[in-house]
């Protein structure tokens, strides 16, 4: 046992066995708490830890205190001295109820603004010295404050003038796991589901706690454990007991569990002949199921439902509306304080309508019919998590129905784990989009956070990118997307640059290359748009798995699973006419957005082919013809990845060798695949355009025939 | 970056942030090289490292040298001083070709006995001092010697008198991965396949190297990457390039890659209308496929084939024999030095013959018909990796056909990852069994290692228990089974106790509890036999997944997938009559085994119900009636697990908290499931026996009906 051996021997062994003590395998995420290298800062932070008044009357506070100790120790090399109270504390943390010091300071603190989750980090005079204060109304608020404080320290933030008040803008900040009971993760690129259902509830991986801790550190307060397409079995008693065990771990971290409710559960596990939402036996079954769940998990969050979409059962099977279906569940769960998140991602197996229009057509007429504890959960765009989509037209169209935003964190259509694509710019683009629902300046964010329509509930959900991979997300940079989702769900006004910078410093340290990495991240999403689907193109990915280019795809079982459905390339041009002369999807937006997008001359060029079918020789604003611009866009995407790779290679001396090598290899793969995308798409479109590649661009490589013959039967996540 | 910070700060941060520097998560396996706590030993080992003459003219030797440095540094706290040569070395390692010192010593070393893989670790006078010598004829031999030396040090072995000569008893020591291209591992309880086919060949996980290193450390020299039921796609060019990348990593570790060959590949990926082994186009296709493989992987090992079994295609689809099928592949691969391992695990979809007899019936007549580069690969017992089976009757029945032993390391029928079942006693029981093929004393081991029949080839295969779980095997103790398989494949004469002791010391350190842990391990397999299938019972596990008890199973699609097929319990008694009056399976064994097993009075009681159907009141040798003995056996199994748990709980102060807690929880699960097994089986059999539980035994818990209603649709590995 190590503890029997002289420390000097342990240390020399550790130091000599390698240059560092452990490999940077990414498991620590943004909670590394690496030693602060600026002596002045380290000293200041160390000083803060000399007398910490931090009473711990709850498990949540014990966790927060332990985190503070862990963080300060890691960053400063000194373990802080912590007690319930010191006469002259250097740092005080707590609530007015639990901490005498905070109670004493509270008249001067804007606690009334903080609600149940907000916190203050500030400097206040106490017992004759300037004291750092972390205060909140609740234990969870204190925990959030501690995590924020430690993150600020990882940024090298000067705390001597600290005066920070934070309150989350959305009430619910949820991860949606698309994890099946088999541990297969739909659209997962990071290994298996971290939920080991077979060993639950008896064996609890340490990872479950680390998961809760990571989420709490960025303000995520709920998790939907199971896939929207999941089996009803998760609602049977043995599985609910497993869920109960996870809920018990997450509870002190302020995280509630939610489950998917398969609409047909009363038939599948309840033995009923129908799942008709108006059938009394069905209603009774759900009431009783809700009672069973809440007996096990008193703070159970609620249900997510994917109904009548992609072959899933739903109320329409019984001639009932989405509202009737959602309300039936909402009634069952309301007495216990639960909510229903009813997904708007529906498209009928029969409807010939433009798929981009269907959710709006289906849900807009139902506005006002949902019970108060129902969210309609809406994807950021009207199709399906494409590299770029316009915002979803339901935002601004449902004044009486709280809309929950659904982003995808996992990169189903964005190159999987090996492509570096930082998603905060995509999230920000949607959140900042102006719906004009109340005239100019009505952003999607103001609708989602409830301020515009005065929704009683607000929330954002992110489809998780988490799996059993040691680095959690399949790649080091995909951790930034988890982080960014959490941060933007907490505060959608943060810039993508700010979030990137926070994450980089916590993840790689206060290195000179922070700006270079930030630049890579900030350009990465546009790069992916350009090498995959520039100018408003969309859904050109391989069939089913969505890996790689397949603009030629035209034999899928549904028309709208084909690439050709979306790009409509022919000798006359390319693009989906969604103007009033076409599918009329532009009409689903408020004026003046509708009119602006309906005209190719005013439509933003980065959405041009989303809304218009245009001649190959159509003149772009820069004077190039459309075909040439398409070629330049694809080339620009490849060049951007090349630049990202070069940038990274220049950072070799600043990054630990493990992560440096991993990221480099992934960028090499990304470059190779960007080139593949460019060549495959341009060779394909060139058949119709019958125009040459503009002079000066790199030649295309490979042959269309070869690309079309490639098969990726075992691409992950399908 | 850590390297910019004063070491003292790093160290204090590390030391203060927890009592130890990293969590014992099991990733290091038996290669932990923890500091040696006995000062005398540590000093002696440190002294050995002061002048190490170790020339490195190959990648293999560089790896071996790096391992020596890593191990000595870890164990002694001092980095050894290594160079190609010292005038007065303390340790010399190498081959006569590569090392001057070894060349100088070689007249006194028994190098001629070592072959291509053996090594010597000995003390020899050199330049006036007693020098530790690690010598071999090949670089791989040197590597094996270094790994062995480090393992001896982890045991606290006194090297001052070292004189060890080791030569592997089997030529081929292989892992068989039952890993699919989807990364699903059939019968895997440790996460996904470690082969990330999607990211290969570009991205190479560090784990691939760690895998090679762990295998090399125990002498494993080959790995079959894919499941015996796998798709032919692995033989297509893109996948062969992925395999090539793995082979390149494994090569310097002395490990060859093998693949499964799906017999129908010429149809499935070759576009031929038939896979008939006598069809010239089929033969040409395999020749060309072999040439393609060897162009990419010049040292490719060969093919494993599961043909005409459990629905797999094979030569019998075309009216050809197993020998014709195997020889066709063997011919294709022979010019390149490859081999074919043709599995004897066949049972027909139609044959009404006792399943335990079918492999023998099928293969025995083919003896002598196989080409020289064909193994027939035979499971240890005639049914399927049960907790206890008699040895397979083919051992000793195929004098002209080299038989490769197939053990299962993964615990398909032995409680999965949460049951502690140390398998070396099972392996040893089979290897030590006397076949009487050449009169008394002809053990299975002597047949497998080739000595008895003078086979030209010898080998053992173990079905891998490795997955992406951080601890590799799903549980810490399952690592011991990987270790034990490797050690026994190298030297089948090692006792299970010795192997356990080696593993414990390397895994947990030289703690006082070594003997207690060894006792737990040594009793664990018999415990599992007793609480699952005592007295020769077999195959009572749940349908498909094989999780938990299901003696009532009688509706599977094949008769021999039913538990009732195997136990045949009725009011008249229990057991499968395989005597000459029954199925006659005993006749497949040599005299006197056949006669001994044919009579219940001479049949070993631990195989009694394997071979005999006996009345519930049949008198056992101890005077108890059969029903009572069955009850005692099940009870004994549960009591043993209880004892194991108590033993472990007594070790809390000797084991790191992470592994202590993990193992304790798993033992608690095992106890709970042992009780479940006992109650479910005895309640079920009691229906037929109509006899009471003997007085003094714990009452049975639960009801048969409840047990029968339980469903485990998502049990892993199915």
Coordinates of C-alpha atoms in Angstrom, one line a residue, chain B residues 288-649:
Chain B
X288 CA -6.8 -14.0 -54.4
X289 CA -8.2 -12.8 -51.1
X290 CA -5.3 -14.5 -49.2
X291 CA -2.9 -12.8 -51.5
X292 CA -4.5 -9.4 -50.9
X293 CA -4.4 -10.0 -47.1
X294 CA -0.8 -11.0 -47.1
X295 CA 0.2 -8.0 -49.3
X296 CA -1.1 -5.8 -46.5
X297 CA -0.2 -8.0 -43.5
X298 CA 2.8 -10.2 -44.4
X299 CA 2.7 -12.0 -41.0
X300 CA -1.1 -12.5 -41.0
X301 CA -1.9 -15.5 -38.8
X302 CA -4.8 -17.1 -40.5
X303 CA -8.5 -17.8 -40.2
X304 CA -10.9 -19.1 -37.6
X305 CA -14.1 -20.6 -39.0
X306 CA -17.4 -21.5 -37.4
X307 CA -19.1 -23.5 -40.1
X308 CA -22.4 -25.3 -40.2
X309 CA -23.2 -24.5 -36.7
X310 CA -26.0 -22.4 -35.1
X311 CA -27.2 -21.3 -38.6
X312 CA -23.8 -20.4 -39.9
X313 CA -22.9 -21.3 -43.5
X314 CA -20.4 -24.0 -44.2
X315 CA -19.3 -26.7 -46.6
X316 CA -22.2 -29.0 -45.7
X317 CA -24.5 -26.5 -47.5
X318 CA -22.8 -27.9 -50.6
X319 CA -22.7 -31.5 -49.6
X320 CA -19.0 -31.2 -48.7
X321 CA -17.3 -32.3 -45.5
X322 CA -15.7 -30.1 -42.8
X323 CA -12.4 -31.3 -44.0
X324 CA -13.1 -30.3 -47.6
X325 CA -14.1 -26.9 -46.4
X326 CA -11.2 -26.4 -44.1
X327 CA -8.7 -27.6 -46.6
X328 CA -9.9 -25.2 -49.3
X329 CA -9.1 -22.3 -47.0
X330 CA -5.9 -23.9 -45.8
X331 CA -4.6 -24.3 -49.4
X332 CA -5.3 -20.6 -50.1
X333 CA -3.4 -19.5 -47.0
X334 CA -0.6 -22.1 -46.9
X335 CA 1.7 -20.4 -49.4
X336 CA 1.8 -17.4 -47.1
X337 CA 2.4 -19.4 -43.9
X338 CA -1.1 -19.0 -42.5
X339 CA -3.2 -21.5 -40.6
X340 CA -6.9 -22.4 -40.4
X341 CA -8.6 -23.0 -37.0
X342 CA -11.8 -24.9 -37.8
X343 CA -14.1 -25.0 -34.9
X344 CA -15.5 -28.3 -33.8
X345 CA -18.4 -26.6 -32.0
X346 CA -21.0 -27.8 -34.5
X347 CA -24.4 -29.1 -33.9
X348 CA -26.9 -29.6 -36.5
X349 CA -30.3 -28.0 -36.8
X350 CA -31.8 -31.3 -37.5
X351 CA -29.7 -34.0 -35.8
X352 CA -31.7 -35.6 -33.0
X353 CA -28.5 -36.9 -31.5
X354 CA -27.5 -35.9 -27.9
X355 CA -25.8 -32.5 -28.5
X356 CA -22.9 -33.5 -26.3
X357 CA -22.1 -36.2 -28.9
X358 CA -22.4 -34.3 -32.1
X359 CA -18.9 -32.8 -32.5
X360 CA -17.2 -36.1 -31.9
X361 CA -19.5 -37.9 -34.3
X362 CA -18.9 -35.3 -36.9
X363 CA -15.1 -34.9 -36.6
X364 CA -13.7 -38.2 -35.4
X365 CA -14.2 -39.8 -38.8
X366 CA -12.4 -36.9 -40.5
X367 CA -9.1 -37.5 -38.6
X368 CA -6.3 -37.6 -41.1
X369 CA -8.2 -35.8 -43.8
X370 CA -7.1 -32.2 -42.8
X371 CA -4.2 -30.5 -44.4
X372 CA -1.2 -29.9 -42.1
X373 CA -1.9 -26.2 -41.5
X374 CA -5.4 -26.9 -40.1
X375 CA -6.3 -27.0 -36.5
X376 CA -9.6 -28.4 -35.3
X377 CA -10.5 -26.0 -32.4
X378 CA -12.3 -27.9 -29.6
X379 CA -14.0 -26.4 -26.6
X380 CA -13.0 -27.7 -23.3
X381 CA -16.2 -29.6 -22.8
X382 CA -18.7 -31.2 -25.2
X383 CA -21.6 -28.8 -24.6
X384 CA -20.8 -25.1 -24.2
X385 CA -18.6 -23.5 -21.5
X386 CA -20.7 -24.7 -18.6
X387 CA -19.5 -24.1 -15.0
X388 CA -18.4 -27.8 -15.1
X389 CA -18.2 -30.2 -18.0
X390 CA -16.3 -33.4 -18.5
X391 CA -13.4 -32.9 -20.9
X392 CA -14.3 -33.0 -24.6
X393 CA -14.2 -36.5 -26.0
X394 CA -12.3 -35.3 -29.1
X395 CA -9.2 -34.9 -27.0
X396 CA -7.4 -38.1 -27.5
X397 CA -9.6 -39.1 -30.5
X398 CA -7.8 -37.2 -33.3
X399 CA -4.2 -38.5 -33.3
X400 CA -3.6 -37.1 -36.8
X401 CA -5.2 -33.7 -36.4
X402 CA -3.8 -31.0 -34.2
X403 CA -6.4 -29.9 -31.8
X404 CA -6.5 -26.4 -30.5
X405 CA -8.0 -25.9 -27.1
X406 CA -10.8 -23.3 -26.8
X407 CA -11.5 -22.0 -23.4
X408 CA -13.9 -19.2 -22.6
X409 CA -12.4 -16.3 -20.6
X410 CA -15.6 -14.2 -20.7
X411 CA -18.1 -15.6 -18.2
X412 CA -21.1 -16.3 -20.5
X413 CA -22.5 -19.0 -18.2
X414 CA -20.7 -18.0 -15.0
X415 CA -22.6 -14.9 -13.8
X416 CA -21.2 -12.3 -16.1
X417 CA -18.9 -9.6 -14.8
X418 CA -20.5 -9.2 -11.3
X419 CA -19.7 -12.8 -10.1
X420 CA -16.2 -13.4 -8.9
X421 CA -15.3 -16.7 -10.5
X422 CA -11.6 -17.5 -11.0
X423 CA -11.4 -19.7 -14.0
X424 CA -7.9 -21.2 -13.6
X425 CA -9.3 -24.2 -11.6
X426 CA -11.7 -24.9 -14.5
X427 CA -8.9 -24.6 -17.1
X428 CA -6.6 -26.8 -14.9
X429 CA -9.3 -29.4 -14.4
X430 CA -9.7 -29.9 -18.1
X431 CA -6.0 -29.7 -18.9
X432 CA -5.2 -32.2 -16.1
X433 CA -8.0 -34.6 -17.0
X434 CA -6.7 -38.1 -18.0
X435 CA -8.0 -39.1 -21.4
X436 CA -6.3 -42.6 -21.2
X437 CA -5.7 -42.1 -25.0
X438 CA -2.4 -43.8 -24.4
X439 CA -3.1 -45.6 -21.2
X440 CA -3.1 -43.9 -17.8
X441 CA -1.6 -40.5 -17.6
X442 CA -2.4 -39.1 -21.0
X443 CA -3.8 -35.7 -20.0
X444 CA -5.7 -33.3 -22.2
X445 CA -2.7 -31.0 -21.8
X446 CA -0.3 -33.4 -23.4
X447 CA -2.6 -33.8 -26.3
X448 CA -3.1 -30.1 -26.7
X449 CA 0.6 -29.2 -26.4
X450 CA 1.3 -31.7 -29.1
X451 CA 3.6 -34.0 -27.1
X452 CA 1.4 -37.1 -27.0
X453 CA 0.4 -37.3 -30.7
X454 CA 3.5 -35.5 -31.9
X455 CA 1.3 -32.8 -33.5
X456 CA 3.3 -30.4 -35.6
X457 CA 1.2 -27.5 -34.3
X458 CA -0.1 -26.7 -30.8
X459 CA -2.2 -24.0 -29.4
X460 CA -4.8 -22.7 -27.0
X461 CA -7.4 -20.0 -27.6
X462 CA -9.3 -18.1 -25.0
X463 CA -12.6 -16.3 -25.8
X464 CA -11.7 -12.8 -24.7
X465 CA -13.4 -10.9 -21.8
X466 CA -12.0 -7.5 -23.0
X467 CA -14.0 -4.4 -23.7
X468 CA -14.0 -0.7 -23.4
X469 CA -14.7 -0.6 -19.7
X470 CA -12.0 1.3 -17.9
X471 CA -10.9 -1.9 -16.1
X472 CA -10.8 -3.8 -19.4
X473 CA -12.8 -6.8 -18.2
X474 CA -15.9 -5.5 -16.5
X475 CA -14.6 -6.3 -13.1
X476 CA -11.2 -6.2 -11.3
X477 CA -11.2 -10.0 -10.6
X478 CA -12.0 -10.8 -14.2
X479 CA -8.6 -9.5 -15.1
X480 CA -7.3 -12.6 -13.3
X481 CA -9.0 -14.8 -15.9
X482 CA -7.3 -13.1 -18.8
X483 CA -4.0 -13.4 -16.9
X484 CA -4.6 -17.0 -16.0
X485 CA -5.5 -17.9 -19.6
X486 CA -2.2 -16.4 -20.8
X487 CA -0.1 -18.0 -18.1
X488 CA -1.6 -21.5 -18.6
X489 CA -1.4 -21.3 -22.4
X490 CA 2.3 -20.6 -21.8
X491 CA 2.7 -23.3 -19.2
X492 CA -0.2 -25.5 -18.5
X493 CA 1.7 -27.2 -15.6
X494 CA 1.3 -24.1 -13.4
X495 CA -1.1 -24.6 -10.6
X496 CA -4.2 -22.4 -10.3
X497 CA -2.9 -21.3 -6.9
X498 CA 0.4 -20.1 -8.2
X499 CA -1.2 -18.1 -11.0
X500 CA -3.6 -16.6 -8.5
X501 CA -0.9 -15.6 -6.2
X502 CA 1.1 -14.0 -9.0
X503 CA -1.9 -12.0 -10.1
X504 CA -2.9 -10.9 -6.6
X505 CA 0.5 -9.6 -5.8
X506 CA 0.9 -7.7 -9.0
X507 CA -2.7 -6.3 -8.8
X508 CA -3.0 -5.5 -5.1
X509 CA 0.6 -5.4 -3.9
X510 CA 2.5 -7.5 -1.4
X511 CA -0.3 -7.2 1.2
X512 CA -0.9 -9.5 4.2
X513 CA -4.2 -10.4 2.6
X514 CA -2.7 -12.3 -0.4
X515 CA -3.6 -15.7 1.1
X516 CA -7.1 -14.7 1.9
X517 CA -7.7 -13.4 -1.6
X518 CA -6.1 -16.5 -3.0
X519 CA -8.5 -18.6 -0.9
X520 CA -11.5 -16.6 -2.2
X521 CA -10.4 -17.1 -5.8
X522 CA -9.7 -20.8 -5.4
X523 CA -13.1 -21.5 -3.9
X524 CA -15.0 -19.3 -6.3
X525 CA -15.4 -21.6 -9.3
X526 CA -16.7 -24.5 -7.1
X527 CA -19.1 -22.0 -5.5
X528 CA -20.5 -21.1 -8.8
X529 CA -20.9 -24.7 -9.8
X530 CA -22.8 -25.3 -6.6
X531 CA -25.1 -22.4 -6.6
X532 CA -25.8 -22.8 -10.4
X533 CA -25.5 -26.3 -11.6
X534 CA -24.2 -28.8 -9.0
X535 CA -23.7 -32.6 -9.3
X536 CA -23.2 -32.4 -13.1
X537 CA -26.3 -30.4 -13.9
X538 CA -25.8 -28.0 -16.8
X539 CA -27.3 -25.3 -19.0
X540 CA -30.1 -24.2 -16.6
X541 CA -29.4 -20.5 -17.5
X542 CA -31.9 -18.0 -18.8
X543 CA -32.8 -18.2 -22.5
X544 CA -30.5 -16.5 -24.9
X545 CA -28.7 -14.2 -22.6
X546 CA -27.8 -17.0 -20.1
X547 CA -28.4 -14.6 -17.2
X548 CA -29.8 -16.1 -14.0
X549 CA -31.6 -19.4 -13.4
X550 CA -34.3 -20.8 -15.8
X551 CA -34.5 -24.5 -15.2
X552 CA -38.1 -24.3 -16.3
X553 CA -37.1 -23.2 -19.8
X554 CA -38.9 -25.5 -22.3
X555 CA -40.1 -23.4 -25.2
X556 CA -36.9 -22.4 -27.0
X557 CA -36.9 -22.9 -30.8
X558 CA -34.5 -25.9 -30.6
X559 CA -34.9 -28.7 -28.1
X560 CA -31.3 -28.4 -27.0
X561 CA -31.6 -24.8 -26.1
X562 CA -34.0 -25.8 -23.4
X563 CA -33.0 -26.3 -19.8
X564 CA -35.4 -29.3 -19.6
X565 CA -33.4 -31.0 -22.4
X566 CA -30.4 -31.1 -20.1
X567 CA -31.8 -31.8 -16.6
X568 CA -34.8 -34.0 -17.6
X569 CA -36.3 -33.6 -14.2
X570 CA -39.5 -35.5 -13.7
X571 CA -41.2 -37.4 -10.9
X572 CA -38.9 -40.3 -11.5
X573 CA -35.7 -38.3 -11.0
X574 CA -33.2 -36.0 -12.6
X575 CA -30.3 -36.0 -15.0
X576 CA -29.3 -36.8 -18.6
X577 CA -28.7 -40.5 -19.1
X578 CA -25.7 -40.6 -21.3
X579 CA -24.7 -44.1 -20.3
X580 CA -24.9 -46.8 -23.0
X581 CA -28.5 -47.3 -21.9
X582 CA -29.1 -43.7 -22.7
X583 CA -27.5 -41.5 -25.3
X584 CA -24.3 -43.5 -25.1
X585 CA -22.1 -40.4 -24.9
X586 CA -19.8 -42.2 -22.5
X587 CA -18.8 -44.5 -25.3
X588 CA -17.0 -41.6 -26.9
X589 CA -14.4 -41.8 -24.2
X590 CA -11.5 -44.2 -24.0
X591 CA -11.6 -47.1 -21.6
X592 CA -11.5 -47.1 -18.6
X593 CA -13.1 -43.6 -18.5
X594 CA -16.1 -44.7 -20.5
X595 CA -16.8 -47.6 -18.2
X596 CA -16.2 -45.6 -15.1
X597 CA -18.5 -42.8 -16.2
X598 CA -21.2 -45.2 -17.5
X599 CA -21.8 -46.5 -14.0
X600 CA -23.3 -44.0 -11.5
X601 CA -21.5 -45.9 -8.7
X602 CA -18.1 -45.0 -10.3
X603 CA -18.9 -41.8 -12.0
X604 CA -17.5 -38.8 -10.2
X605 CA -20.3 -37.3 -8.3
X606 CA -19.6 -33.8 -9.6
X607 CA -20.5 -35.2 -13.0
X608 CA -23.3 -37.5 -11.9
X609 CA -26.3 -35.9 -13.5
X610 CA -24.3 -35.1 -16.6
X611 CA -24.2 -38.8 -17.3
X612 CA -27.1 -40.3 -15.4
X613 CA -30.8 -39.9 -14.7
X614 CA -31.3 -40.9 -11.1
X615 CA -34.1 -41.3 -8.7
X616 CA -34.6 -38.4 -6.3
X617 CA -33.9 -40.8 -3.5
X618 CA -30.8 -42.2 -5.0
X619 CA -28.1 -42.6 -2.3
X620 CA -25.0 -40.6 -2.6
X621 CA -21.7 -41.8 -1.3
X622 CA -22.1 -39.7 1.8
X623 CA -25.4 -41.5 2.5
X624 CA -27.6 -38.6 1.7
X625 CA -30.3 -39.0 -0.8
X626 CA -29.9 -37.2 -4.1
X627 CA -32.6 -34.5 -3.4
X628 CA -31.0 -33.7 -0.1
X629 CA -27.6 -33.6 -1.6
X630 CA -28.8 -31.2 -4.3
X631 CA -30.2 -29.0 -1.5
X632 CA -26.9 -29.1 0.4
X633 CA -24.9 -28.4 -2.7
X634 CA -27.0 -25.3 -3.6
X635 CA -26.7 -24.1 0.0
X636 CA -23.0 -24.7 0.1
X637 CA -22.6 -22.5 -3.0
X638 CA -24.5 -19.7 -1.3
X639 CA -22.5 -20.1 1.9
X640 CA -19.2 -20.0 -0.1
X641 CA -20.2 -16.6 -1.6
X642 CA -21.1 -15.4 1.9
X643 CA -17.7 -16.4 3.0
X644 CA -16.0 -14.7 0.1
X645 CA -17.8 -11.5 0.9
X646 CA -16.8 -11.7 4.5
X647 CA -13.3 -12.4 3.6
X648 CA -13.2 -9.3 1.3
X649 CA -14.8 -7.1 3.9

